[in-house]
Coordinates of N, CA and C in Angstrom, one line a residue:
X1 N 278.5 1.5 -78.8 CA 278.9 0.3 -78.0 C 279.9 0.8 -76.9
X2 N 279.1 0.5 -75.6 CA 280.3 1.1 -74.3 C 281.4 0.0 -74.4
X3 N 282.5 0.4 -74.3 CA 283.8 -0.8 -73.7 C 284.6 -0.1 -72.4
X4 N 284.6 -0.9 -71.9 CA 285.6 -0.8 -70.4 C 286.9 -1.8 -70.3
X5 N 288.1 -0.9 -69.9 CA 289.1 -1.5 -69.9 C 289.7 -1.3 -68.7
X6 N 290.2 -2.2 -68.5 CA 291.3 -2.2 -66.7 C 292.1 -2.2 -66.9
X7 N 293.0 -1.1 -66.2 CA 294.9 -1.1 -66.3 C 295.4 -0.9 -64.9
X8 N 296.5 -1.6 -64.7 CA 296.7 -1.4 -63.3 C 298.1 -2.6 -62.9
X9 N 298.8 -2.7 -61.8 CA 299.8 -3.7 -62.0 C 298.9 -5.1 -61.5
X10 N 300.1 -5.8 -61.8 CA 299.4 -7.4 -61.7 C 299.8 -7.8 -60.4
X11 N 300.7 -7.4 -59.5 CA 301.1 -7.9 -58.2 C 301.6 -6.6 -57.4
X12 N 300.8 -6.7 -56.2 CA 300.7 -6.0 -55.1 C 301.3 -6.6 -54.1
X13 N 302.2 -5.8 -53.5 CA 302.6 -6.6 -51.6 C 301.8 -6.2 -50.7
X14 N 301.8 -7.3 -50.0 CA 300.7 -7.3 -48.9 C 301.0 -5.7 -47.7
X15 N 300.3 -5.1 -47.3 CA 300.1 -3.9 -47.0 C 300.0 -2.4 -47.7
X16 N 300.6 -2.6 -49.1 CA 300.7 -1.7 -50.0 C 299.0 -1.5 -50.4
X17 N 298.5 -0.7 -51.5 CA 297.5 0.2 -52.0 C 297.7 -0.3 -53.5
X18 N 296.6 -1.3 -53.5 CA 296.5 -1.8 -54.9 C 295.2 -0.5 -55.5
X19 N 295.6 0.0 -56.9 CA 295.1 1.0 -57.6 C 294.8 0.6 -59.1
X20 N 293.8 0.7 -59.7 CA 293.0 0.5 -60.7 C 292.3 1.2 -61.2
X21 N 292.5 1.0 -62.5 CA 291.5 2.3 -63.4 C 291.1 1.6 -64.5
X22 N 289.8 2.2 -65.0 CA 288.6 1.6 -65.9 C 288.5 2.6 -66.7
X23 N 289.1 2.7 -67.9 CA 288.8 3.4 -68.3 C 287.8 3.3 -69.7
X24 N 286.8 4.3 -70.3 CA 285.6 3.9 -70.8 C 285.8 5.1 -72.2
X25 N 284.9 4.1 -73.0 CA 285.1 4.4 -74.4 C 283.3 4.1 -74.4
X26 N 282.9 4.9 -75.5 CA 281.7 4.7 -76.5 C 280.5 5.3 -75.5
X27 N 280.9 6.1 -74.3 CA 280.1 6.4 -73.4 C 280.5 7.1 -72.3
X28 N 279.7 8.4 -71.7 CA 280.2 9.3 -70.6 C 279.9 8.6 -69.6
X29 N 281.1 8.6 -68.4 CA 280.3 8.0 -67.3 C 279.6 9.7 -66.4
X30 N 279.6 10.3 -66.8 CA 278.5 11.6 -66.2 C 277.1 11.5 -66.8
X31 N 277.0 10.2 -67.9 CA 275.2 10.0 -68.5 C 274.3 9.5 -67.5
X32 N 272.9 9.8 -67.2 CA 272.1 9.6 -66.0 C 271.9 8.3 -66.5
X33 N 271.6 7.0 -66.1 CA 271.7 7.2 -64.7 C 272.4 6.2 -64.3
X34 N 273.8 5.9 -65.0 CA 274.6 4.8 -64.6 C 275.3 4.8 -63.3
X35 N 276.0 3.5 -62.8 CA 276.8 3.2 -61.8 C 278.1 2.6 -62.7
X36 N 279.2 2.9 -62.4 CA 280.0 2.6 -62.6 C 280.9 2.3 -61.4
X37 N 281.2 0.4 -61.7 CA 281.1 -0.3 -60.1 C 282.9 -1.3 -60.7
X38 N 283.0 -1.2 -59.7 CA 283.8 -2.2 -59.4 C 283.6 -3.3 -59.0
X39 N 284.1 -4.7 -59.2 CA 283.6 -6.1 -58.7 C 284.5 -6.8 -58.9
X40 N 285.0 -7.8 -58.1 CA 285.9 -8.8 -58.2 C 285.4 -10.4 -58.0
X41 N 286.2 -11.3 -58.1 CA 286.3 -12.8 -58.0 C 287.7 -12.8 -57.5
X42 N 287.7 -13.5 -56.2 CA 289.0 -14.8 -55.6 C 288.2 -15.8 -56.5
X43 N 290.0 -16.9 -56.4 CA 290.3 -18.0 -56.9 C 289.2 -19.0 -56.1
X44 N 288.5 -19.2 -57.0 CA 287.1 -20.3 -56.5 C 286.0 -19.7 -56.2
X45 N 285.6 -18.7 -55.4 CA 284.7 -17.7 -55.4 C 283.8 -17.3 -56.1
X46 N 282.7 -16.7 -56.0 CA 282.0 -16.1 -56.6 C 282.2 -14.4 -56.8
X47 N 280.8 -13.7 -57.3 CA 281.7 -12.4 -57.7 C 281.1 -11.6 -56.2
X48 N 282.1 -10.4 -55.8 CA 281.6 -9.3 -55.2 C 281.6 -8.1 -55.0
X49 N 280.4 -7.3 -55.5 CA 280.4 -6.2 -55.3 C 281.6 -5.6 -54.7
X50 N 282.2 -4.2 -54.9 CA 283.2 -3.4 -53.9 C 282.2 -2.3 -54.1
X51 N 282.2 -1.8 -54.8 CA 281.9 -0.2 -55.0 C 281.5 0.6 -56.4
X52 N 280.5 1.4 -55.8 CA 280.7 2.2 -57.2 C 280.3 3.5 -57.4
X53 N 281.0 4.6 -58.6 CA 280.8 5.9 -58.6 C 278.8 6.5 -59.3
X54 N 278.4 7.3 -59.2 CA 277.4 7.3 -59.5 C 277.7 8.3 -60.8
X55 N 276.9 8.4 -61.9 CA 276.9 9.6 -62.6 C 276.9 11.0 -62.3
X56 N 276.6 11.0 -60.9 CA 276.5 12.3 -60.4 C 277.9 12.5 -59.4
X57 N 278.5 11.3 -59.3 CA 279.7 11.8 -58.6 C 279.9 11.0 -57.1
X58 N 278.4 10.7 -56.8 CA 278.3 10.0 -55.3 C 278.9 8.6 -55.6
X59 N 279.8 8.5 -53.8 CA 280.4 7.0 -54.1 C 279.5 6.0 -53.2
X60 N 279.8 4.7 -53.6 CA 278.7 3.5 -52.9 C 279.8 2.6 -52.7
X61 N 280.2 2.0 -51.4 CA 281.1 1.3 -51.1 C 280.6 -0.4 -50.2
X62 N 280.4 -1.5 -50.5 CA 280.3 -2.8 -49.8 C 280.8 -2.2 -48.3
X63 N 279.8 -2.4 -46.8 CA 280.1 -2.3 -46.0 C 281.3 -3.3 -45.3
X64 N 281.6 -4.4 -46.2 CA 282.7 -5.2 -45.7 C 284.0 -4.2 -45.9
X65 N 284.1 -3.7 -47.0 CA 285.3 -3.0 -47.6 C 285.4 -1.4 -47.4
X66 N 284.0 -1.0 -47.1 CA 284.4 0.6 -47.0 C 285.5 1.2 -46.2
X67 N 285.9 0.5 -45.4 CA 287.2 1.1 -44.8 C 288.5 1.2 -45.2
X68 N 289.0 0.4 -46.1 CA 289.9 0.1 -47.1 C 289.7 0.7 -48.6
X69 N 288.4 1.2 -49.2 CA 288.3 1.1 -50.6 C 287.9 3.0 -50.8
X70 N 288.3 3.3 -52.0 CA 288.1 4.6 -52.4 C 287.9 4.5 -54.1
X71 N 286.9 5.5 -54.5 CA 286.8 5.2 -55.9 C 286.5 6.6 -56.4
X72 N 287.1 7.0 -57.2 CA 286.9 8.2 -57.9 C 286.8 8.2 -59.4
X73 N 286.7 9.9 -60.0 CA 286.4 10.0 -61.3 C 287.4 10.9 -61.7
X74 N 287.7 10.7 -63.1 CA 288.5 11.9 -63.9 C 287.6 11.8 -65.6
X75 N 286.7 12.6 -65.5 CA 285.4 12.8 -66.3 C 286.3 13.7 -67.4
X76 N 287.6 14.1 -66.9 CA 288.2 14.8 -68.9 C 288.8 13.7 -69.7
X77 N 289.2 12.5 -68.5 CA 289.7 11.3 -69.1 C 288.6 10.0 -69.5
X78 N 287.0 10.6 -69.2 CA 286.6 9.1 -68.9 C 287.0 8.0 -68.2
X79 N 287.4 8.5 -66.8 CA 288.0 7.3 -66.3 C 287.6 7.3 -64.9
X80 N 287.4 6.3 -64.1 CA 287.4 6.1 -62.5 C 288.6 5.3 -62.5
X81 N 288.7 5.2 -61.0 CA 289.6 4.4 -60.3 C 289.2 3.7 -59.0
X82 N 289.4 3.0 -58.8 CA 289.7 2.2 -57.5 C 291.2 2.0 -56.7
X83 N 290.5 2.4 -55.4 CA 292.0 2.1 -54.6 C 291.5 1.1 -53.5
X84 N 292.7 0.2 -53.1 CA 292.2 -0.6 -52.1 C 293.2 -0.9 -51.4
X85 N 293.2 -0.2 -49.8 CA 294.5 -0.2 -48.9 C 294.7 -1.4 -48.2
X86 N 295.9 -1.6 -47.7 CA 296.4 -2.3 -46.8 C 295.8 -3.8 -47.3
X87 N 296.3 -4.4 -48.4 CA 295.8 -5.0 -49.2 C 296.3 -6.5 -48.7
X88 N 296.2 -7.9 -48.6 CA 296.3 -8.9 -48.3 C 296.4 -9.9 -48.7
X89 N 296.9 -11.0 -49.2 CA 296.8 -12.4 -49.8 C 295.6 -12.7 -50.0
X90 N 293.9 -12.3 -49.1 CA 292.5 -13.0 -49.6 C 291.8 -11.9 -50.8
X91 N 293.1 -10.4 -50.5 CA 292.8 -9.7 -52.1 C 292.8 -9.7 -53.1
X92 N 293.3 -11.4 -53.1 CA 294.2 -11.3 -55.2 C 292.8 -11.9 -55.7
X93 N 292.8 -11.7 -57.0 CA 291.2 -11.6 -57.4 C 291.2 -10.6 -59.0
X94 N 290.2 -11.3 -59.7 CA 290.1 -11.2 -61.0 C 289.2 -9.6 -60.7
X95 N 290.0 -8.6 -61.1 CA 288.9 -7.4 -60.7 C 288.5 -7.1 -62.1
X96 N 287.3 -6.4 -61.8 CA 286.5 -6.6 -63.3 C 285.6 -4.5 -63.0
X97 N 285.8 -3.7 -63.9 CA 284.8 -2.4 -63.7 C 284.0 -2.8 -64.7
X98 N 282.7 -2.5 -64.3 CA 281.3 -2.5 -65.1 C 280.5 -1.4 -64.9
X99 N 279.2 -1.6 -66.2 CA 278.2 -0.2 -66.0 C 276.8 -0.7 -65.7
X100 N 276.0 -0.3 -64.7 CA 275.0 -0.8 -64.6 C 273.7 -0.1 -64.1
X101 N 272.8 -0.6 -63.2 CA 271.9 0.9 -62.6 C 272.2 0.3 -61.3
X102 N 273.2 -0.5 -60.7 CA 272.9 -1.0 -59.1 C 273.4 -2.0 -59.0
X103 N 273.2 -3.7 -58.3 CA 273.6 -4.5 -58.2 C 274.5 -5.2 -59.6
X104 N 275.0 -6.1 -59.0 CA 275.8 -7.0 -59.9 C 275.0 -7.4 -61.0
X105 N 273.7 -7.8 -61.2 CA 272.7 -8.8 -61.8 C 272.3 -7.0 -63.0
X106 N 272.6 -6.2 -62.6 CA 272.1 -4.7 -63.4 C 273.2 -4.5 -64.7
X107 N 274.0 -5.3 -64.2 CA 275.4 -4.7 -65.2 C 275.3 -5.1 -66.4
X108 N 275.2 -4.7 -67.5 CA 275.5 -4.3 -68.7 C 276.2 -4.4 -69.6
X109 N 277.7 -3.9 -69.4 CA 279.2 -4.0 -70.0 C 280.0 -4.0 -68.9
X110 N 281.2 -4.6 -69.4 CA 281.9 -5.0 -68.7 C 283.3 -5.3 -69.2
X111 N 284.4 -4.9 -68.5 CA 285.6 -4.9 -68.8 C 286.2 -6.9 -68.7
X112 N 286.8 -6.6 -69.3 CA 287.6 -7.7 -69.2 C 287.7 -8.9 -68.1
X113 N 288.6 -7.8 -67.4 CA 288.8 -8.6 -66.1 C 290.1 -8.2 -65.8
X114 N 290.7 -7.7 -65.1 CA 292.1 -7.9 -64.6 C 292.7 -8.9 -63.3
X115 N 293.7 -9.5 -63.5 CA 293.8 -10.4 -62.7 C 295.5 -9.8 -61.2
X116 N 294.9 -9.6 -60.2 CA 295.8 -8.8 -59.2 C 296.2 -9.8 -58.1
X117 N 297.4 -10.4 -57.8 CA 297.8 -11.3 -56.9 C 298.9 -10.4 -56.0
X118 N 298.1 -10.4 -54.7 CA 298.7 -10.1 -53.4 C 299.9 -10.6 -52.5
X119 N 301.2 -10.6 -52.9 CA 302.3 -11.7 -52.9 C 303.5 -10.6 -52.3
X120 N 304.2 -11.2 -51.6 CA 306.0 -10.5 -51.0 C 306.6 -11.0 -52.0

């Protein structure tokens, strides 16, 4: 059974680098042929894709966000991360890492949910 967990702070100020990590149990994220994605919900919203690492290491970024978002691996820890710069009030949002082969509708397991509010 894979499980994914999110750790990370709960409030970010607006222009800081909100940072997040998923970290995974009951499964390698280096096994073919997963994506290991990041996805969020704002308050009322629906969910949206950001990004995600491939098993082989390639990153996949939402063309809304790829200029702000970075996501990496640490494969001794089982773990990715997400970073997301210069961050804003329309960023606070239930972030959620999952495993899947692609879109949102692919995913599989799924962490919790962490909840990140963008506030001075």
């Amino acid at each position: 059974q894979v499980q994914l967990q999110e750790s990370g702070p709960g409030l970010v100020k607006p222009s800081q680098t909100l940072s997040l990590t998923c970290t995974v149990s009951g499964g390698s994220i280096t096994t073919n042929y997963y994506y290991w994605t990041w996805i969020r919900q704002p308050p009322g919203k629906g969910l949206e894709w950001m990004g995600a690492i491939a098993y082989s290491g390639s990153t996949y970024y939402s063309p809304s966000l790829t200029s702000r978002t970075s996501i990496s691996r640490d494969t001794s820890k089982n773990q990715f991360t997400l970073q997301l710069t210069s961050v804003t009030p329309e960023d606070t949002a239930v972030y959620y890492c999952a495993r899947g082969a692609g879109g949102i509708a692919t995913m599989d397991y799924w962490g919790q949910g962490t909840q990140v509010t963008v506030s001075s």
